[in-house]
């Protein structure tokens, strides 16, 4: 190791100076220097204030404004110069904020334009599909009128209101793409009464659901709760055998589960026990709740007929300047009639919803065809695909079987629903399918 004594061979420890120690090429600590100087301590070197400030500024080399302020203060600059610099920084920040806002506005405009372009592409695809399926028919395309409503071959865009966040206009088409797939996954068996159940029959199921419709009215539950209740009942009965004396227990339990999922303020367990005249106790209801939830693996987010009916009704009224409330009430009435019918399990929820809109439009107006390109685009069903469901639904509307269960009819006979249960078409809908 290189040491100070090699530079001064004739010098003793007392004659070694501090400058000699600092002149060496070896890093000398204060302890070594003290030893070399015979016990004389060296006070620690204190860097100047100017050196400290420069080191602090260099920590962030991009902060040139801060460096200029420190330089002005250290080199004798006045306070006014530093204030001027701060003012310039604030103005620059304000200008950057304005630029950022302009960028956000431009991004919003581009997003809206993209949604519009995407909608036009989907409309064009639907129009091409319609034309390919109508090669043998002579159809003339009408021009767009001043109200913005397109001709028969044009699809009215029901997702054009991009300013309404609740409509989810930009994502609506993708959402319903996923919903159409999901309705195939959580679907009950259409023949579980024959293949699984031995102690109950379709008539008992009809009585149970008709009673649950009354319960939903008494407790003022939303329609989604009723549809989810029926879905849970059918899914459970599709794979689990149940005795007839426990069928009502299953019904109130499924309505309890659906209420917890759909309602803002769900009825209590005791309320559902009371509605059965205390036939079932609280522990029995809770035990059945555990069975149902474990069976469906807590998968409660399933598309029902009501899920599709909202969008299809909107598509049906796309060309109306003022929405027709009778059409909405009548479509809901027809769809709700199918809940009590076991035979409708063979139809997909989306097909039932489309058929309800088809029959509702026909019931209100027989002068025009109830189906158009807009409905075909958004429902994804052609007229021929609706035939069986529409004819079966019309039988329910006319009560051709003489059913004595009247919960749904009494519900939609009320003035708040415009008494749509009394509406009937003078012409049978079968005449459309024979054209």
Short mmCIF file of C-alpha atoms in Angstrom, two decimals:
data_model
loop_
_atom_site.label_atom_id
_atom_site.label_comp_id
_atom_site.label_asym_id
_atom_site.label_seq_id
_atom_site.Cartn_x
_atom_site.Cartn_y
_atom_site.Cartn_z
CA UNK A 1 0.00 0.00 0.00
CA UNK A 2 1.19 3.42 -0.84
CA UNK A 3 1.81 5.38 2.43
CA UNK A 4 2.81 8.98 3.26
CA UNK A 5 6.13 7.92 4.81
CA UNK A 6 7.42 6.80 1.41
CA UNK A 7 7.25 10.40 0.22
CA UNK A 8 9.22 11.69 3.22
CA UNK A 9 11.65 8.97 4.26
CA UNK A 10 13.58 11.20 6.71
CA UNK A 11 10.57 12.67 8.41
CA UNK A 12 9.08 11.35 11.62
CA UNK A 13 5.42 11.22 12.57
CA UNK A 14 5.47 14.62 14.30
CA UNK A 15 6.69 16.38 11.12
CA UNK A 16 4.02 14.99 8.84
CA UNK A 17 1.65 17.78 7.80
CA UNK A 18 -2.03 17.63 6.82
CA UNK A 19 -1.18 18.69 3.27
CA UNK A 20 1.12 15.69 2.97
CA UNK A 21 -1.65 13.38 3.99
CA UNK A 22 -4.10 14.95 1.49
CA UNK A 23 -1.46 14.74 -1.27
CA UNK A 24 -1.34 10.94 -1.19
CA UNK A 25 -3.06 8.77 -3.78
CA UNK A 26 -4.48 6.54 -1.08
CA UNK A 27 -7.91 7.42 0.42
CA UNK A 28 -7.13 8.59 3.98
CA UNK A 29 -9.88 8.46 6.57
CA UNK A 30 -9.92 10.69 9.64
CA UNK A 31 -8.93 7.72 11.84
CA UNK A 32 -5.87 7.02 9.67
CA UNK A 33 -4.92 10.69 9.58
CA UNK A 34 -5.24 10.91 13.34
CA UNK A 35 -2.94 7.92 13.71
CA UNK A 36 -0.46 9.40 11.21
CA UNK A 37 -0.48 12.77 12.99
CA UNK A 38 0.23 11.27 16.36
CA UNK A 39 -3.27 11.54 17.80
CA UNK A 40 -4.09 15.04 16.53
CA UNK A 41 -7.69 15.01 15.28
CA UNK A 42 -8.81 16.75 12.12
CA UNK A 43 -12.17 18.50 12.17
CA UNK A 44 -14.58 17.21 9.50
CA UNK A 45 -14.64 19.20 6.33
CA UNK A 46 -17.98 21.03 5.95
CA UNK A 47 -19.02 21.71 2.36
CA UNK A 48 -20.19 25.18 1.56
CA UNK A 49 -23.87 26.12 1.23
CA UNK A 50 -23.26 26.70 -2.46
CA UNK A 51 -22.03 23.15 -2.93
CA UNK A 52 -25.05 21.71 -1.09
CA UNK A 53 -27.51 23.58 -3.26
CA UNK A 54 -25.82 22.59 -6.47
CA UNK A 55 -25.92 18.93 -5.42
CA UNK A 56 -29.61 19.18 -4.62
CA UNK A 57 -30.38 20.71 -7.99
CA UNK A 58 -28.50 17.98 -9.86
CA UNK A 59 -30.73 15.31 -8.39
CA UNK A 60 -33.30 16.28 -11.02
CA UNK A 61 -31.54 17.41 -14.15
CA UNK A 62 -34.84 18.11 -15.86
CA UNK A 63 -35.79 20.74 -13.31
CA UNK A 64 -34.13 23.63 -15.14
CA UNK A 65 -36.50 26.20 -13.65
CA UNK A 66 -35.50 25.21 -10.13
CA UNK A 67 -31.84 25.41 -11.12
CA UNK A 68 -32.29 28.92 -12.42
CA UNK A 69 -33.97 29.99 -9.17
CA UNK A 70 -31.15 28.56 -7.06
CA UNK A 71 -28.59 30.17 -9.32
CA UNK A 72 -30.23 33.59 -9.01
CA UNK A 73 -30.34 33.34 -5.23
CA UNK A 74 -26.74 32.13 -4.93
CA UNK A 75 -25.21 34.47 -7.47
CA UNK A 76 -26.89 37.50 -5.99
CA UNK A 77 -29.98 37.51 -8.21
CA UNK A 78 -33.01 39.31 -6.86
CA UNK A 79 -36.34 37.85 -5.71
CA UNK A 80 -38.24 39.47 -8.58
CA UNK A 81 -36.41 37.31 -11.10
CA UNK A 82 -37.37 34.13 -9.25
CA UNK A 83 -41.02 35.26 -8.97
CA UNK A 84 -41.01 35.96 -12.68
CA UNK A 85 -39.79 32.43 -13.30
CA UNK A 86 -42.51 30.95 -11.08
CA UNK A 87 -45.12 32.98 -12.92
CA UNK A 88 -43.83 31.70 -16.25
CA UNK A 89 -44.01 28.13 -14.92
CA UNK A 90 -47.64 28.61 -13.85
CA UNK A 91 -48.57 30.03 -17.24
CA UNK A 92 -46.86 27.11 -18.97
CA UNK A 93 -48.73 24.65 -16.75
CA UNK A 94 -52.03 26.37 -17.53
CA UNK A 95 -51.29 26.18 -21.24
CA UNK A 96 -50.47 22.46 -20.91
CA UNK A 97 -53.80 21.89 -19.13
CA UNK A 98 -55.68 23.59 -21.98
CA UNK A 99 -53.85 21.42 -24.50
CA UNK A 100 -54.70 18.28 -22.49
CA UNK A 101 -58.37 19.28 -22.44
CA UNK A 102 -58.36 19.77 -26.21
CA UNK A 103 -56.82 16.31 -26.61
CA UNK A 104 -59.57 14.76 -24.44
CA UNK A 105 -62.26 16.48 -26.49
CA UNK A 106 -60.68 15.22 -29.70
CA UNK A 107 -60.50 11.70 -28.27
CA UNK A 108 -64.20 11.84 -27.34
CA UNK A 109 -65.10 12.96 -30.86
CA UNK A 110 -63.02 10.18 -32.37
CA UNK A 111 -64.65 7.64 -30.04
CA UNK A 112 -68.13 8.84 -31.04
CA UNK A 113 -67.19 8.68 -34.73
CA UNK A 114 -65.82 5.17 -34.27
CA UNK A 115 -69.09 4.04 -32.64
CA UNK A 116 -71.05 5.56 -35.51
CA UNK A 117 -68.85 3.91 -38.14
CA UNK A 118 -69.12 0.56 -36.36
CA UNK A 119 -72.89 0.85 -36.27
CA UNK A 120 -72.99 1.65 -39.99
CA UNK A 121 -70.87 -1.41 -40.76
CA UNK A 122 -73.20 -3.67 -38.79
CA UNK A 123 -76.22 -2.14 -40.49
CA UNK A 124 -74.68 -2.77 -43.90
CA UNK A 125 -74.00 -6.40 -42.97
CA UNK A 126 -77.62 -6.84 -41.85
CA UNK A 127 -78.92 -5.26 -45.06
CA UNK A 128 -76.74 -7.54 -47.20
CA UNK A 129 -78.01 -10.58 -45.30
CA UNK A 130 -81.58 -9.47 -45.80
CA UNK A 131 -81.06 -8.99 -49.53
CA UNK A 132 -79.42 -12.39 -49.91
CA UNK A 133 -82.43 -14.04 -48.23
CA UNK A 134 -84.89 -12.21 -50.46
CA UNK A 135 -83.52 -12.95 -53.94
CA UNK A 136 -86.90 -14.05 -55.29
CA UNK A 137 -88.72 -10.93 -54.09
CA UNK A 138 -88.75 -7.63 -55.86
CA UNK A 139 -87.95 -4.99 -53.24
CA UNK A 140 -87.25 -1.36 -53.91
CA UNK A 141 -85.19 0.70 -51.56
CA UNK A 142 -86.76 3.85 -50.23
CA UNK A 143 -84.80 7.04 -49.75
CA UNK A 144 -84.07 8.57 -46.40
CA UNK A 145 -86.66 11.14 -45.40
CA UNK A 146 -86.18 14.41 -43.54
CA UNK A 147 -86.92 12.92 -40.11
CA UNK A 148 -83.83 10.73 -40.20
CA UNK A 149 -85.82 7.48 -40.46
CA UNK A 150 -84.45 5.15 -43.08
CA UNK A 151 -86.39 3.13 -45.65
CA UNK A 152 -87.52 -0.46 -45.38
CA UNK A 153 -84.11 -1.84 -46.28
CA UNK A 154 -82.29 0.47 -43.88
CA UNK A 155 -81.59 -0.24 -40.21
CA UNK A 156 -82.38 2.47 -37.70
CA UNK A 157 -79.48 2.95 -35.31
CA UNK A 158 -80.81 2.62 -31.75
CA UNK A 159 -77.32 3.08 -30.27
CA UNK A 160 -76.67 6.52 -31.74
CA UNK A 161 -77.15 8.36 -28.45
CA UNK A 162 -73.52 8.28 -27.38
CA UNK A 163 -74.05 11.15 -24.94
CA UNK A 164 -76.19 9.03 -22.58
CA UNK A 165 -73.82 7.02 -20.35
CA UNK A 166 -76.61 4.67 -19.19
CA UNK A 167 -77.27 3.46 -22.72
CA UNK A 168 -73.67 2.16 -23.07
CA UNK A 169 -73.99 2.96 -26.77
CA UNK A 170 -70.37 2.28 -27.64
CA UNK A 171 -70.45 -1.20 -26.05
CA UNK A 172 -74.14 -2.18 -26.44
CA UNK A 173 -73.62 -4.35 -29.52
CA UNK A 174 -70.73 -6.25 -27.89
CA UNK A 175 -72.68 -6.67 -24.66
CA UNK A 176 -75.58 -8.31 -26.48
CA UNK A 177 -73.18 -10.47 -28.48
CA UNK A 178 -72.07 -11.95 -25.16
CA UNK A 179 -75.64 -12.20 -23.85
CA UNK A 180 -76.71 -14.22 -26.90
CA UNK A 181 -73.92 -16.68 -26.13
CA UNK A 182 -74.71 -16.76 -22.40
CA UNK A 183 -78.36 -17.72 -22.93
CA UNK A 184 -77.15 -21.06 -24.34
CA UNK A 185 -75.01 -21.83 -21.29
CA UNK A 186 -77.39 -21.45 -18.32
CA UNK A 187 -80.43 -23.05 -19.92
CA UNK A 188 -82.83 -25.47 -18.18
CA UNK A 189 -83.81 -28.75 -19.79
CA UNK A 190 -86.95 -28.62 -21.94
CA UNK A 191 -88.03 -32.14 -20.87
CA UNK A 192 -87.08 -32.38 -17.20
CA UNK A 193 -90.64 -33.25 -16.18
CA UNK A 194 -90.37 -36.48 -18.17
CA UNK A 195 -86.70 -37.29 -17.54
CA UNK A 196 -86.07 -36.15 -13.94
CA UNK A 197 -89.28 -35.46 -12.01
CA UNK A 198 -91.76 -38.17 -10.96
CA UNK A 199 -93.84 -36.53 -8.23
CA UNK A 200 -94.72 -33.24 -9.96
CA UNK A 201 -96.14 -32.36 -13.37
CA UNK A 202 -96.44 -29.25 -15.62
CA UNK A 203 -99.81 -28.40 -14.05
CA UNK A 204 -98.24 -28.08 -10.58
CA UNK A 205 -95.48 -25.92 -11.98
CA UNK A 206 -98.11 -23.68 -13.61
CA UNK A 207 -99.98 -23.23 -10.32
CA UNK A 208 -96.74 -22.43 -8.47
CA UNK A 209 -95.58 -19.75 -10.92
CA UNK A 210 -99.04 -18.19 -11.18
CA UNK A 211 -98.98 -17.86 -7.37
CA UNK A 212 -95.46 -16.37 -7.46
CA UNK A 213 -96.69 -13.71 -9.90
CA UNK A 214 -99.23 -12.68 -7.26
CA UNK A 215 -96.50 -12.65 -4.60
CA UNK A 216 -94.30 -10.41 -6.76
CA UNK A 217 -97.23 -8.00 -7.13
CA UNK A 218 -97.94 -8.01 -3.38
CA UNK A 219 -94.30 -7.24 -2.54
CA UNK A 220 -93.94 -4.86 -5.54
CA UNK A 221 -90.91 -6.70 -6.92
CA UNK A 222 -89.30 -5.66 -10.21
CA UNK A 223 -89.99 -7.86 -13.29
CA UNK A 224 -86.38 -9.09 -13.39
CA UNK A 225 -86.89 -10.73 -9.99
CA UNK A 226 -89.84 -12.74 -11.30
CA UNK A 227 -88.01 -13.89 -14.44
CA UNK A 228 -84.90 -14.88 -12.47
CA UNK A 229 -87.08 -16.76 -9.97
CA UNK A 230 -88.61 -18.91 -12.71
CA UNK A 231 -85.17 -19.47 -14.25
CA UNK A 232 -83.77 -20.74 -10.92
CA UNK A 233 -86.77 -23.03 -10.39
CA UNK A 234 -86.40 -24.63 -13.82
CA UNK A 235 -82.63 -24.98 -13.55
CA UNK A 236 -82.94 -26.71 -10.18
CA UNK A 237 -85.74 -29.02 -11.31
CA UNK A 238 -83.77 -29.94 -14.45
CA UNK A 239 -81.34 -32.02 -12.40
CA UNK A 240 -82.72 -32.42 -8.87
CA UNK A 241 -85.69 -34.58 -7.92
CA UNK A 242 -88.16 -32.95 -5.55
CA UNK A 243 -91.36 -34.06 -3.81
CA UNK A 244 -94.54 -32.14 -4.44
CA UNK A 245 -94.89 -31.00 -0.80
CA UNK A 246 -91.55 -29.17 -1.12
CA UNK A 247 -92.30 -27.52 -4.47
CA UNK A 248 -93.70 -24.35 -2.88
CA UNK A 249 -90.65 -24.21 -0.59
CA UNK A 250 -88.46 -24.25 -3.69
CA UNK A 251 -90.54 -21.45 -5.23
CA UNK A 252 -90.31 -19.03 -2.29
CA UNK A 253 -86.62 -19.82 -1.82
CA UNK A 254 -85.82 -19.04 -5.45
CA UNK A 255 -87.77 -15.78 -5.15
CA UNK A 256 -85.79 -14.95 -2.00
CA UNK A 257 -82.51 -15.50 -3.87
CA UNK A 258 -83.69 -13.50 -6.89
CA UNK A 259 -84.83 -10.66 -4.62
CA UNK A 260 -81.43 -10.46 -2.97
CA UNK A 261 -79.84 -10.25 -6.41
CA UNK A 262 -82.23 -7.82 -8.14
CA UNK A 263 -83.98 -5.72 -5.49
CA UNK A 264 -82.68 -2.64 -3.72
CA UNK A 265 -84.63 -3.66 -0.59
CA UNK A 266 -85.38 -7.38 -0.64
CA UNK A 267 -88.11 -8.93 1.55
CA UNK A 268 -86.91 -10.80 4.60
CA UNK A 269 -86.92 -14.55 5.07
CA UNK A 270 -89.80 -14.16 7.52
CA UNK A 271 -91.86 -12.40 4.83
CA UNK A 272 -91.60 -15.41 2.54
CA UNK A 273 -92.49 -17.74 5.42
CA UNK A 274 -95.52 -15.57 6.18
CA UNK A 275 -96.71 -15.59 2.55
CA UNK A 276 -96.92 -19.39 2.77
CA UNK A 277 -99.06 -19.14 5.93
CA UNK A 278 -95.97 -20.31 7.87
CA UNK A 279 -96.09 -23.67 6.15
CA UNK A 280 -92.29 -23.54 6.09
CA UNK A 281 -89.96 -22.33 8.82
CA UNK A 282 -86.98 -20.03 8.57
CA UNK A 283 -84.42 -22.90 8.93
CA UNK A 284 -86.16 -24.81 6.13
CA UNK A 285 -86.00 -21.81 3.78
CA UNK A 286 -82.34 -21.15 4.59
CA UNK A 287 -81.48 -24.83 4.11
CA UNK A 288 -83.16 -24.83 0.68
CA UNK A 289 -81.36 -21.59 -0.19
CA UNK A 290 -78.02 -23.29 0.42
CA UNK A 291 -79.04 -26.21 -1.80
CA UNK A 292 -80.12 -24.01 -4.70
CA UNK A 293 -77.07 -21.73 -4.57
CA UNK A 294 -74.68 -24.67 -4.40
CA UNK A 295 -76.47 -26.37 -7.26
CA UNK A 296 -76.27 -23.33 -9.59
CA UNK A 297 -72.73 -22.57 -8.34
CA UNK A 298 -73.87 -19.04 -7.44
CA UNK A 299 -74.29 -18.20 -11.15
CA UNK A 300 -77.19 -15.78 -10.90
CA UNK A 301 -76.30 -13.42 -13.73
CA UNK A 302 -78.23 -15.12 -16.52
CA UNK A 303 -80.06 -13.56 -19.49
CA UNK A 304 -83.83 -13.95 -19.32
CA UNK A 305 -86.64 -13.00 -21.68
CA UNK A 306 -86.85 -9.62 -19.92
CA UNK A 307 -83.18 -8.96 -20.69
CA UNK A 308 -83.80 -9.18 -24.44
CA UNK A 309 -87.25 -7.61 -24.33
CA UNK A 310 -85.89 -4.21 -23.33
CA UNK A 311 -83.65 -3.96 -26.36
CA UNK A 312 -86.12 -5.48 -28.81
CA UNK A 313 -88.89 -3.13 -27.70
CA UNK A 314 -86.56 -0.21 -28.24
CA UNK A 315 -85.78 -1.46 -31.74
CA UNK A 316 -89.51 -1.84 -32.45
CA UNK A 317 -90.08 1.82 -31.56
CA UNK A 318 -87.01 3.16 -33.34
CA UNK A 319 -89.06 4.73 -36.13
CA UNK A 320 -91.62 6.25 -33.76
CA UNK A 321 -91.25 9.91 -32.89
CA UNK A 322 -93.11 9.24 -29.61
CA UNK A 323 -92.73 5.80 -27.96
CA UNK A 324 -95.97 3.82 -27.82
CA UNK A 325 -96.42 2.67 -24.22
CA UNK A 326 -99.14 0.20 -25.22
CA UNK A 327 -96.60 -1.67 -27.33
CA UNK A 328 -94.21 -1.99 -24.42
CA UNK A 329 -96.92 -3.09 -21.97
CA UNK A 330 -98.43 -5.57 -24.43
CA UNK A 331 -95.05 -7.14 -25.24
CA UNK A 332 -94.33 -7.53 -21.51
CA UNK A 333 -97.77 -9.06 -20.96
CA UNK A 334 -97.31 -11.63 -23.73
CA UNK A 335 -93.83 -12.54 -22.50
CA UNK A 336 -95.07 -12.94 -18.93
CA UNK A 337 -97.84 -15.29 -20.08
CA UNK A 338 -95.14 -17.71 -21.23
CA UNK A 339 -93.63 -18.01 -17.75
CA UNK A 340 -96.36 -20.36 -16.55
CA UNK A 341 -96.17 -22.57 -19.64
CA UNK A 342 -93.75 -25.47 -19.35
CA UNK A 343 -93.88 -25.99 -23.13
CA UNK A 344 -92.10 -22.66 -23.75
CA UNK A 345 -88.87 -23.98 -22.25
CA UNK A 346 -88.04 -25.33 -25.69
CA UNK A 347 -87.64 -21.76 -26.96
CA UNK A 348 -84.65 -19.55 -26.21
CA UNK A 349 -85.36 -16.42 -24.12
CA UNK A 350 -84.34 -14.20 -27.05
CA UNK A 351 -86.78 -16.02 -29.34
CA UNK A 352 -89.61 -15.58 -26.83
CA UNK A 353 -88.83 -11.86 -26.52
CA UNK A 354 -88.74 -11.40 -30.31
CA UNK A 355 -92.03 -13.29 -30.69
CA UNK A 356 -93.67 -11.10 -28.03
CA UNK A 357 -92.67 -7.96 -29.93
CA UNK A 358 -93.87 -9.48 -33.21
CA UNK A 359 -97.32 -10.41 -31.81
CA UNK A 360 -97.67 -7.10 -29.95
CA UNK A 361 -97.06 -5.10 -33.13
CA UNK A 362 -99.55 -7.27 -35.02
CA UNK A 363 -102.18 -6.91 -32.28
CA UNK A 364 -101.95 -3.11 -32.34
CA UNK A 365 -101.78 -2.70 -36.13
CA UNK A 366 -102.79 -5.22 -38.79
CA UNK A 367 -102.29 -2.81 -41.70
CA UNK A 368 -98.52 -3.15 -41.70
CA UNK A 369 -96.15 -6.08 -41.47
CA UNK A 370 -94.96 -6.44 -37.85
CA UNK A 371 -91.37 -7.23 -38.82
CA UNK A 372 -88.76 -5.04 -40.51
CA UNK A 373 -85.03 -4.90 -41.14
CA UNK A 374 -84.30 -3.05 -37.90
CA UNK A 375 -85.97 -5.75 -35.80
CA UNK A 376 -84.32 -8.50 -37.81
CA UNK A 377 -80.94 -6.86 -37.28
CA UNK A 378 -81.21 -6.45 -33.51
CA UNK A 379 -83.14 -9.66 -32.71
CA UNK A 380 -81.16 -11.80 -35.21
CA UNK A 381 -84.35 -13.67 -36.15
CA UNK A 382 -86.13 -13.85 -39.48
CA UNK A 383 -89.91 -14.11 -39.76
CA UNK A 384 -89.87 -17.84 -40.51
CA UNK A 385 -87.91 -18.57 -37.31
CA UNK A 386 -90.59 -16.90 -35.18
CA UNK A 387 -93.56 -18.83 -36.53
CA UNK A 388 -93.89 -21.63 -33.94
CA UNK A 389 -93.32 -19.38 -30.93
CA UNK A 390 -95.67 -16.66 -32.22
CA UNK A 391 -98.51 -19.11 -32.91
CA UNK A 392 -98.12 -20.72 -29.48
CA UNK A 393 -98.05 -17.29 -27.85
CA UNK A 394 -101.22 -16.24 -29.65
CA UNK A 395 -102.97 -19.29 -28.19
CA UNK A 396 -102.00 -18.04 -24.72
CA UNK A 397 -103.23 -14.56 -25.56
CA UNK A 398 -106.61 -15.88 -26.71
CA UNK A 399 -106.61 -18.49 -23.89
CA UNK A 400 -107.64 -21.22 -26.28
CA UNK A 401 -106.97 -23.85 -23.60
CA UNK A 402 -109.40 -22.23 -21.15
CA UNK A 403 -106.79 -21.77 -18.42
CA UNK A 404 -108.35 -20.63 -15.11
CA UNK A 405 -105.11 -19.14 -13.71
CA UNK A 406 -105.55 -15.42 -14.10
CA UNK A 407 -102.76 -13.72 -12.12
CA UNK A 408 -101.03 -12.31 -15.19
CA UNK A 409 -104.27 -11.28 -16.91
CA UNK A 410 -105.54 -9.47 -13.82
CA UNK A 411 -102.21 -7.75 -13.42
CA UNK A 412 -102.22 -6.33 -16.97
CA UNK A 413 -105.90 -5.48 -16.85
CA UNK A 414 -105.04 -2.62 -14.49
CA UNK A 415 -105.21 0.97 -15.84
CA UNK A 416 -101.52 1.53 -15.05
CA UNK A 417 -100.77 -1.04 -17.78
CA UNK A 418 -103.37 0.48 -20.14
CA UNK A 419 -105.47 -2.71 -19.73
CA UNK A 420 -103.49 -4.38 -22.53
CA UNK A 421 -104.70 -7.83 -21.43
CA UNK A 422 -108.02 -7.01 -23.09
CA UNK A 423 -106.44 -6.27 -26.48
CA UNK A 424 -106.87 -8.91 -29.16
CA UNK A 425 -106.34 -8.86 -32.89
CA UNK A 426 -109.43 -9.33 -35.10
CA UNK A 427 -107.27 -11.36 -37.49
CA UNK A 428 -105.20 -14.40 -36.60
CA UNK A 429 -101.48 -13.95 -36.99
CA UNK A 430 -101.21 -17.17 -38.99
CA UNK A 431 -102.25 -15.21 -42.08
CA UNK A 432 -98.85 -13.51 -42.12
CA UNK A 433 -96.90 -16.76 -42.32
CA UNK A 434 -99.09 -18.06 -45.15
CA UNK A 435 -98.13 -15.20 -47.46
#
